[in-house]
Short mmCIF file of C-alpha atoms in Angstrom, two decimals:
data_model
loop_
_atom_site.label_atom_id
_atom_site.label_comp_id
_atom_site.label_asym_id
_atom_site.label_seq_id
_atom_site.Cartn_x
_atom_site.Cartn_y
_atom_site.Cartn_z
CA MET A 1 15.83 46.23 -26.28
CA SER A 2 18.22 43.39 -26.69
CA ARG A 3 21.17 43.70 -29.17
CA THR A 4 19.67 40.65 -31.20
CA LEU A 5 16.40 42.39 -31.53
CA ARG A 6 17.87 45.68 -32.59
CA ARG A 7 19.95 43.99 -35.27
CA VAL A 8 16.75 42.06 -36.58
CA MET A 9 14.93 45.50 -36.72
CA ILE A 10 17.71 47.19 -38.50
CA ALA A 11 17.91 44.47 -41.11
CA ALA A 12 14.17 44.58 -41.67
CA LEU A 13 14.29 48.36 -41.97
CA ALA A 14 17.17 48.07 -44.57
CA LEU A 15 15.39 45.36 -46.60
CA LEU A 16 12.25 47.65 -46.60
CA PHE A 17 14.31 50.43 -47.81
CA ILE A 18 15.95 48.57 -50.65
CA GLY A 19 12.42 47.23 -51.62
CA ALA A 20 11.16 50.77 -51.90
CA ILE A 21 13.88 51.85 -54.00
CA ALA A 22 13.52 48.96 -56.19
CA GLN A 23 9.86 49.78 -56.59
CA VAL A 24 10.50 53.30 -57.45
CA VAL A 25 13.16 52.47 -59.97
CA SER A 26 10.87 49.81 -61.45
CA MET A 27 7.99 52.39 -61.76
CA ARG A 28 10.53 54.88 -63.43
CA LEU A 29 11.71 52.17 -65.85
CA SER A 30 8.20 51.34 -66.88
CA MET A 31 7.23 54.91 -67.20
CA ARG A 32 10.22 55.61 -69.62
CA ALA A 33 9.77 52.71 -71.63
CA ASN A 34 6.22 53.70 -72.47
CA THR A 35 6.60 57.56 -72.86
CA PRO A 36 7.64 59.03 -76.18
CA VAL A 37 10.86 61.10 -75.75
CA SER A 38 10.35 64.79 -75.13
CA GLY A 39 6.53 64.43 -75.91
CA MET A 40 7.25 63.50 -79.46
CA ALA A 41 5.20 60.80 -81.11
CA PRO A 42 7.33 57.66 -82.08
CA ALA A 43 8.56 57.82 -85.65
CA SER A 44 7.29 55.32 -88.17
CA GLY A 45 7.61 54.94 -91.93
CA LEU A 46 10.28 57.64 -92.19
CA PRO A 47 11.26 58.50 -95.76
CA GLN A 48 14.75 57.93 -96.93
CA PRO A 49 17.00 60.69 -95.46
CA ALA A 50 18.32 63.24 -97.99
CA SER A 51 21.98 62.65 -99.16
CA GLU A 52 23.17 65.78 -97.35
CA VAL A 53 21.71 64.35 -94.10
CA LEU A 54 23.56 61.16 -94.59
CA ALA A 55 26.73 62.88 -95.36
CA ARG A 56 26.45 64.97 -92.22
CA GLY A 57 25.53 61.84 -90.18
CA ALA A 58 28.70 59.96 -91.56
CA TYR A 59 30.84 63.01 -90.64
CA LEU A 60 29.30 63.30 -87.07
CA ALA A 61 29.88 59.64 -86.48
CA LEU A 62 33.57 60.18 -87.36
CA ALA A 63 33.79 63.02 -85.06
CA GLY A 64 32.34 60.74 -82.33
CA ASN A 65 34.69 57.91 -83.09
CA CYS A 66 31.66 55.52 -83.10
CA ALA A 67 33.61 52.92 -84.97
CA GLY A 68 36.50 52.84 -82.56
CA CYS A 69 34.33 51.07 -79.80
CA HIS A 70 31.60 49.59 -82.08
CA THR A 71 33.93 47.59 -84.41
CA ALA A 72 35.55 44.40 -83.03
CA ARG A 73 38.98 43.39 -84.07
CA GLY A 74 38.67 41.69 -87.52
CA GLY A 75 35.00 42.30 -87.32
CA GLU A 76 32.54 44.22 -89.59
CA PRO A 77 32.45 47.96 -89.13
CA TYR A 78 29.98 49.23 -86.69
CA ALA A 79 28.67 45.68 -85.89
CA GLY A 80 29.88 45.81 -82.27
CA GLY A 81 31.23 42.95 -80.06
CA ARG A 82 34.45 44.81 -79.04
CA PRO A 83 35.27 44.20 -75.26
CA ILE A 84 35.60 47.34 -73.15
CA ALA A 85 37.43 46.67 -69.96
CA THR A 86 36.12 48.55 -66.88
CA PRO A 87 36.83 48.38 -63.05
CA PHE A 88 33.57 46.34 -62.79
CA GLY A 89 34.11 43.70 -65.59
CA THR A 90 33.98 43.62 -69.38
CA VAL A 91 31.26 45.52 -71.44
CA TYR A 92 30.80 44.28 -75.10
CA THR A 93 29.68 47.02 -77.48
CA SER A 94 26.49 46.75 -79.43
CA ASN A 95 25.71 46.24 -83.15
CA LEU A 96 24.94 49.64 -84.70
CA THR A 97 24.09 48.41 -88.17
CA ALA A 98 20.80 48.39 -89.72
CA ASP A 99 20.07 44.69 -89.01
CA THR A 100 16.48 44.47 -87.61
CA GLU A 101 16.97 41.77 -85.16
CA THR A 102 20.48 42.55 -83.65
CA GLY A 103 21.18 46.08 -84.77
CA LEU A 104 19.38 49.45 -84.98
CA GLY A 105 17.02 48.49 -87.89
CA ALA A 106 13.90 48.65 -85.80
CA TRP A 107 14.87 51.64 -83.83
CA SER A 108 13.05 54.94 -84.44
CA ASP A 109 14.88 58.37 -84.19
CA ASP A 110 13.15 58.81 -80.82
CA ASP A 111 14.60 55.36 -79.63
CA PHE A 112 18.07 56.68 -80.82
CA TRP A 113 17.68 60.02 -79.22
CA ARG A 114 16.63 58.41 -75.90
CA ALA A 115 19.89 56.46 -75.84
CA MET A 116 22.03 59.43 -76.55
CA HIS A 117 20.16 61.96 -74.60
CA GLU A 118 18.81 59.84 -71.63
CA GLY A 119 21.23 56.89 -71.51
CA ARG A 120 18.24 54.33 -72.05
CA SER A 121 17.75 51.58 -74.60
CA ARG A 122 14.74 51.00 -76.90
CA ASP A 123 13.16 49.00 -74.01
CA GLY A 124 13.55 51.71 -71.48
CA ARG A 125 16.32 50.02 -69.52
CA ALA A 126 19.27 52.03 -68.31
CA LEU A 127 22.47 51.76 -70.47
CA THR A 128 25.85 51.01 -68.78
CA PRO A 129 27.76 54.20 -68.56
CA ALA A 130 30.60 52.52 -70.50
CA PHE A 131 28.64 54.14 -73.34
CA PRO A 132 29.43 57.73 -72.68
CA TYR A 133 25.85 59.11 -72.65
CA THR A 134 27.12 61.41 -69.87
CA GLN A 135 28.80 63.37 -72.61
CA PHE A 136 26.53 62.62 -75.59
CA THR A 137 23.34 63.88 -73.55
CA ARG A 138 24.07 67.31 -74.82
CA ILE A 139 24.09 66.35 -78.56
CA THR A 140 21.56 68.43 -80.63
CA ARG A 141 18.52 66.58 -81.78
CA THR A 142 19.26 67.38 -85.32
CA ASP A 143 22.84 65.79 -85.01
CA SER A 144 21.46 62.73 -83.21
CA ASP A 145 18.86 62.20 -86.01
CA ALA A 146 21.55 62.63 -88.71
CA ILE A 147 23.89 60.03 -87.05
CA HIS A 148 20.84 57.70 -86.73
CA ALA A 149 20.07 58.19 -90.41
CA TRP A 150 23.51 57.38 -91.46
CA LEU A 151 23.72 54.23 -89.27
CA ARG A 152 20.46 53.19 -90.84
CA SER A 153 22.07 53.31 -94.25
CA LEU A 154 24.77 50.76 -93.31
CA PRO A 155 24.36 47.35 -94.76
CA PRO A 156 22.82 45.12 -92.10
CA VAL A 157 25.13 42.82 -90.36
CA ARG A 158 23.59 40.12 -88.27
CA ALA A 159 25.68 40.09 -85.21
CA PRO A 160 23.81 39.18 -81.90
CA ASN A 161 25.00 41.41 -79.07
CA ARG A 162 27.19 39.61 -76.53
CA ALA A 163 26.02 39.87 -72.80
CA ASN A 164 28.33 41.97 -70.60
CA ALA A 165 30.56 40.14 -68.15
CA LEU A 166 30.13 42.39 -65.22
CA ARG A 167 31.04 41.06 -61.77
CA PHE A 168 28.19 40.98 -59.05
CA PRO A 169 26.48 43.35 -58.03
CA TRP A 170 27.36 45.48 -61.15
CA ASN A 171 25.56 43.08 -63.45
CA GLN A 172 22.23 43.84 -61.58
CA PRO A 173 20.10 46.23 -63.61
CA LEU A 174 19.05 47.91 -60.36
CA LEU A 175 22.57 49.10 -59.72
CA THR A 176 22.70 50.82 -63.18
CA GLU A 177 19.36 52.55 -62.35
CA LEU A 178 20.74 53.76 -59.03
CA TRP A 179 23.98 55.00 -60.84
CA GLN A 180 21.99 57.03 -63.10
CA LEU A 181 19.98 58.36 -60.14
CA ALA A 182 23.25 59.30 -58.37
CA TYR A 183 25.49 60.45 -61.18
CA PHE A 184 23.50 61.39 -64.31
CA ARG A 185 20.98 64.03 -65.44
CA PRO A 186 20.17 64.58 -69.12
CA ALA A 187 21.39 68.06 -70.29
CA THR A 188 21.40 70.46 -73.16
CA PHE A 189 24.55 72.08 -74.78
CA VAL A 190 24.41 75.77 -73.98
CA PRO A 191 26.56 78.05 -76.21
CA ASP A 192 28.61 80.72 -74.18
CA ASP A 193 27.16 84.00 -75.53
CA ALA A 194 30.32 85.83 -74.25
CA ARG A 195 32.43 83.70 -76.71
CA ASP A 196 32.74 83.40 -80.42
CA ALA A 197 31.45 80.91 -82.75
CA ALA A 198 34.84 79.04 -82.97
CA PHE A 199 35.09 78.72 -79.12
CA ASN A 200 31.55 77.24 -78.88
CA ARG A 201 31.95 74.86 -81.82
CA GLY A 202 35.09 73.61 -80.30
CA ALA A 203 33.60 73.17 -77.04
CA TYR A 204 30.68 71.15 -78.64
CA LEU A 205 33.27 68.88 -80.36
CA VAL A 206 35.56 68.39 -77.24
CA GLU A 207 32.94 68.03 -74.52
CA VAL A 208 29.97 66.47 -76.45
CA LEU A 209 30.78 64.73 -79.84
CA GLY A 210 34.42 63.90 -78.90
CA HIS A 211 33.56 62.98 -75.38
CA CYS A 212 36.99 63.79 -74.30
CA GLY A 213 36.11 63.72 -70.62
CA ALA A 214 35.15 60.18 -70.66
CA CYS A 215 38.94 59.37 -70.70
CA HIS A 216 40.54 62.63 -69.25
CA THR A 217 38.27 63.05 -66.22
CA GLY A 218 38.97 61.06 -63.03
CA ARG A 219 36.54 58.56 -61.82
CA ASP A 220 35.56 57.56 -58.26
CA SER A 221 35.23 54.00 -56.94
CA LEU A 222 31.65 53.74 -58.46
CA GLY A 223 32.75 55.03 -61.84
CA GLY A 224 31.19 58.55 -61.62
CA ALA A 225 33.04 61.61 -62.59
CA ASP A 226 35.21 62.78 -59.78
CA GLY A 227 37.19 65.88 -59.26
CA VAL A 228 38.00 68.57 -62.04
CA ALA A 229 36.80 67.90 -65.49
CA PHE A 230 39.67 67.17 -68.03
CA ALA A 231 42.35 67.11 -65.03
CA GLY A 232 43.67 63.76 -66.27
CA ALA A 233 42.88 60.06 -65.10
CA GLU A 234 44.67 56.80 -64.88
CA LEU A 235 43.03 54.19 -67.32
CA ALA A 236 44.26 51.30 -65.19
CA GLU A 237 42.38 48.75 -67.18
CA LEU A 238 44.09 49.79 -70.39
CA GLY A 239 47.40 50.43 -68.80
CA TRP A 240 47.59 54.07 -70.01
CA TYR A 241 47.34 57.43 -68.49
CA ALA A 242 45.02 60.12 -70.05
CA PRO A 243 46.80 63.39 -69.26
CA SER A 244 45.35 66.51 -68.08
CA LEU A 245 43.95 68.85 -70.82
CA LEU A 246 44.22 71.73 -68.34
CA SER A 247 47.91 71.37 -67.55
CA ASP A 248 50.58 72.66 -69.90
CA ARG A 249 53.08 70.21 -68.17
CA GLU A 250 50.76 67.47 -69.36
CA ALA A 251 48.47 67.66 -72.45
CA GLY A 252 47.30 71.36 -72.16
CA VAL A 253 48.13 73.52 -75.25
CA GLY A 254 48.36 76.99 -73.66
CA ARG A 255 51.85 77.23 -74.92
CA TRP A 256 51.09 75.96 -78.46
CA THR A 257 49.79 77.98 -81.24
CA PRO A 258 46.26 77.24 -82.59
CA GLU A 259 47.97 75.94 -85.83
CA GLU A 260 50.25 73.69 -83.97
CA THR A 261 47.26 72.24 -82.00
CA ALA A 262 45.32 71.65 -85.17
CA GLU A 263 48.21 69.94 -86.81
CA TRP A 264 48.67 67.63 -83.85
CA LEU A 265 45.04 66.76 -83.78
CA ALA A 266 45.08 65.84 -87.47
CA THR A 267 48.31 63.86 -87.38
CA GLY A 268 49.21 63.13 -83.83
CA ILE A 269 52.69 64.65 -84.45
CA ASN A 270 54.21 68.14 -83.92
CA ARG A 271 57.43 69.50 -82.46
CA HIS A 272 55.97 69.39 -78.99
CA ALA A 273 54.39 65.86 -78.58
CA ILE A 274 53.47 62.67 -80.29
CA ALA A 275 50.04 60.81 -79.70
CA ALA A 276 50.31 57.32 -78.58
CA GLY A 277 48.13 54.47 -77.32
CA PRO A 278 44.49 55.12 -77.33
CA MET A 279 44.95 58.81 -78.34
CA ALA A 280 46.74 57.58 -81.51
CA ALA A 281 43.77 55.36 -82.23
CA VAL A 282 41.49 58.56 -81.93
CA VAL A 283 43.63 60.41 -84.33
CA THR A 284 43.64 57.59 -86.97
CA GLY A 285 40.06 56.75 -86.72
CA SER A 286 38.42 60.16 -85.96
CA LEU A 287 40.33 63.32 -85.83
CA GLN A 288 42.39 63.12 -89.04
CA HIS A 289 39.06 62.95 -90.89
CA LEU A 290 37.67 66.30 -89.61
CA GLU A 291 37.54 69.50 -91.49
CA ARG A 292 40.36 71.93 -90.66
CA SER A 293 37.78 74.42 -89.44
CA ASP A 294 36.57 72.14 -86.75
CA LEU A 295 40.23 71.14 -85.82
CA GLN A 296 40.99 74.91 -85.34
CA SER A 297 37.78 75.35 -83.30
CA MET A 298 38.97 72.47 -81.02
CA ALA A 299 42.33 74.26 -80.94
CA VAL A 300 40.65 77.55 -79.79
CA TYR A 301 38.66 75.82 -76.99
CA LEU A 302 41.60 73.66 -75.84
CA LYS A 303 43.93 76.55 -75.55
CA ALA A 304 41.21 78.56 -73.60
CA MET A 305 40.99 75.80 -70.98
CA ALA A 306 44.60 75.34 -70.50
CA ARG A 307 46.38 77.01 -67.48
CA PRO A 308 50.00 77.28 -66.45
CA ASP A 309 51.30 74.84 -63.88
CA THR A 310 52.44 76.51 -60.55
CA ASP A 311 52.19 73.53 -58.20
CA GLY A 312 54.87 71.02 -57.60
CA PRO A 313 55.05 67.56 -58.81
CA ARG A 314 52.12 65.16 -57.74
CA VAL A 315 50.80 61.93 -58.73
CA GLN A 316 47.15 61.59 -59.09
CA GLY A 317 45.14 58.61 -57.45
CA LEU A 318 48.25 57.16 -55.59
CA GLY A 319 46.93 58.23 -52.21
CA ARG A 320 50.49 58.56 -50.61
CA ALA A 321 53.20 60.79 -49.95
CA ILE A 322 55.37 61.86 -53.00
CA VAL A 323 59.09 61.30 -52.60
CA LEU A 324 61.28 62.82 -55.19
CA PRO A 325 64.71 61.40 -55.89
CA SER A 326 67.82 63.36 -54.80
CA ALA A 327 70.56 64.46 -57.23
CA GLY A 328 72.96 61.78 -55.89
CA ASP A 329 70.41 58.93 -56.10
CA PRO A 330 72.15 55.78 -57.51
CA MET A 331 69.14 54.93 -59.60
CA LEU A 332 69.46 58.24 -61.38
CA ALA A 333 73.29 57.72 -61.92
CA GLY A 334 72.37 54.19 -63.38
CA GLY A 335 69.77 55.61 -65.59
CA GLU A 336 72.19 58.21 -66.94
CA ARG A 337 74.62 55.42 -67.86
CA LEU A 338 72.05 53.31 -69.39
CA TYR A 339 70.78 56.39 -71.51
CA ALA A 340 74.33 56.98 -72.77
CA LYS A 341 74.43 53.46 -73.83
CA HIS A 342 71.13 52.74 -75.37
CA CYS A 343 69.48 56.17 -76.24
CA ALA A 344 72.08 58.91 -76.71
CA GLU A 345 73.01 57.88 -80.36
CA CYS A 346 69.38 58.71 -81.66
CA HIS A 347 68.26 61.39 -79.07
CA GLY A 348 71.65 63.21 -78.44
CA ASP A 349 73.70 63.38 -75.25
CA LYS A 350 71.43 66.32 -74.00
CA GLY A 351 68.15 65.06 -75.43
CA GLU A 352 68.23 67.62 -78.15
CA LEU A 353 68.22 65.44 -81.36
CA ALA A 354 64.83 64.87 -83.12
CA ALA A 355 63.66 64.37 -86.75
CA PRO A 356 62.09 67.29 -88.29
CA GLY A 357 58.88 68.10 -86.90
CA TYR A 358 59.21 65.63 -84.18
CA PRO A 359 59.64 66.54 -80.41
CA PRO A 360 63.09 66.13 -78.81
CA LEU A 361 63.45 64.37 -75.26
CA ALA A 362 64.70 67.53 -73.52
CA GLY A 363 61.64 69.17 -72.16
CA ASN A 364 59.27 66.47 -73.58
CA ARG A 365 56.08 66.53 -71.61
CA LEU A 366 56.03 62.80 -71.81
CA PHE A 367 58.37 62.83 -68.86
CA ALA A 368 56.75 65.69 -66.98
CA MET A 369 53.33 64.04 -66.46
CA ASN A 370 52.19 63.25 -62.95
CA SER A 371 51.90 59.63 -63.93
CA PRO A 372 54.94 57.82 -65.32
CA VAL A 373 52.77 55.13 -67.09
CA ASN A 374 53.00 56.47 -70.56
CA ALA A 375 56.71 57.05 -70.42
CA ILE A 376 57.30 53.55 -69.13
CA ARG A 377 55.17 52.13 -71.94
CA ALA A 378 57.16 54.12 -74.53
CA VAL A 379 60.49 52.83 -73.33
CA LEU A 380 59.11 49.31 -72.63
CA HIS A 381 56.80 48.67 -75.79
CA GLY A 382 58.34 51.29 -78.12
CA GLY A 383 57.02 54.63 -79.32
CA PHE A 384 54.55 54.45 -82.36
CA ALA A 385 52.90 57.67 -83.71
CA PRO A 386 49.50 57.13 -85.59
CA ALA A 387 49.54 56.46 -89.34
CA THR A 388 47.47 58.99 -91.00
CA ASN A 389 46.80 60.05 -94.53
CA ALA A 390 49.01 63.02 -94.27
CA LYS A 391 51.74 60.94 -92.61
CA PRO A 392 51.26 57.35 -93.57
CA ARG A 393 54.74 56.30 -92.44
CA PRO A 394 55.57 58.17 -89.25
CA LEU A 395 58.90 57.42 -87.45
CA SER A 396 58.78 54.97 -84.55
CA MET A 397 61.13 53.90 -81.75
CA PRO A 398 61.89 50.33 -81.14
CA PRO A 399 60.81 48.69 -77.75
CA PHE A 400 63.62 48.19 -75.10
CA GLY A 401 61.60 45.72 -73.01
CA PRO A 402 63.33 42.71 -74.48
CA GLN A 403 66.88 44.19 -73.91
CA LEU A 404 66.48 45.66 -70.45
CA ASP A 405 65.12 44.46 -67.06
CA ASP A 406 62.56 46.22 -64.88
CA ARG A 407 65.27 47.85 -62.68
CA GLU A 408 67.11 49.19 -65.77
CA LEU A 409 64.05 50.48 -67.34
CA ALA A 410 62.91 52.11 -64.22
CA ALA A 411 66.22 53.85 -63.87
CA ILE A 412 66.26 55.18 -67.36
CA VAL A 413 62.59 56.56 -67.05
CA SER A 414 63.46 57.96 -63.53
CA TRP A 415 66.54 59.68 -64.97
CA LEU A 416 64.51 61.21 -67.83
CA ARG A 417 61.88 62.45 -65.37
CA ASN A 418 64.72 64.35 -63.53
CA THR A 419 66.98 65.77 -66.05
CA TRP A 420 67.05 68.78 -68.36
CA GLY A 421 64.93 70.63 -65.96
CA GLN A 422 62.35 68.00 -65.23
CA ARG A 423 61.51 67.11 -61.73
CA GLY A 424 59.26 64.05 -61.17
CA THR A 425 58.75 61.15 -59.01
CA ARG A 426 61.09 58.11 -59.38
CA VAL A 427 59.76 54.87 -61.05
CA GLU A 428 59.91 51.58 -59.31
CA ALA A 429 60.67 48.20 -60.93
CA ARG A 430 57.28 46.82 -59.93
CA GLN A 431 55.66 49.64 -61.90
CA VAL A 432 57.51 48.58 -65.10
CA ASN A 433 56.76 44.84 -64.45
CA ALA A 434 53.16 45.54 -64.05
CA LEU A 435 52.91 46.90 -67.59
CA ARG A 436 54.97 44.14 -69.35
CA SER A 437 52.16 41.91 -69.85
CA VAL A 438 49.68 44.82 -70.89
CA PRO A 439 48.61 44.68 -74.46
CA VAL A 440 50.56 47.04 -76.68
CA ASP A 441 47.49 48.60 -78.00
#
């Protein structure tokens, strides 16, 4: 058989295979679009939900931080339109208000449950996984119905949903179908009978409603969960690092008391750490509004998952050898001089100074993380804790980006990552430069 004929046959077989997959997916989509969820008849003419159901739905929507994604800057709450940057292009969030034409006004409880549990829209098409149904799939039906009832009670806002701006081939519906086939299976939350009620409630809030794994778990090149859950991930499109919830060197709370963790969740500040960037927004828009008992349950679960670090420094996702700076590194010497000039007045010569209830720099986990991104951003753009009802005017640190160049900022952060008992990788000037133009929020 000639080489040309062989190539023609291989191409023909590939086309047949792709066509077969497309046909199977199309049949699956058609079946899902016309089959009631979980064998339940579609709801119609539902009575106005009781006030306690609405109150519960409003609370659950806060726990899920729905407004955080589904409210555009300067837009109406829950009316969608906010751009979400992904490695495959931009996704625009949908309108969750009760508008019949552009929102959820025509959706039944079954339709909403299908979206949460199966990752499918009202018409049966697969939803983009930028909507974290991979976590929401385990929500209880009662909670799903309560959230939907509350969303239907919102004033309708006519806000047509904006088409996503995904690059080819990610803008093809077939790819989303195939992604679901490869990475997603609907699931149910199963409490651990060997654990108490607080642990299980915390697990439900962290893993399901709070969808913490959507940011704190790494992704592979196709956007599927990759590696150990909650082990930390680079949020390259946002210019932030979501630290590991397992590592006490990063965002693990194994060494914190449950009270300290609950306080941090409620305010974003305690004597160990300050929430910044996307996490500060979560504290402001979601966590500060939760009941203390729920925050304490989250603290119990987060403490149970944390583990001491015994391995050496590593940088996740860089795919190259890690080189630690030596004690005589000129960059570290320069960083020490710059720290004495620009930082010591507030933070102390040994990083020991801090306002009451705020963490000092010495031993600060910000400089112990595998990735230096968050530390670079704090020095470059300033450190801003979330404003909450409990702490409406938190202290902040001014940005040093306008005063120092990339090499100087890299030297300071490198020194902070290698002093007062810390041992981390050095920061390069190019890493600082890459973050200069990233939006502050």
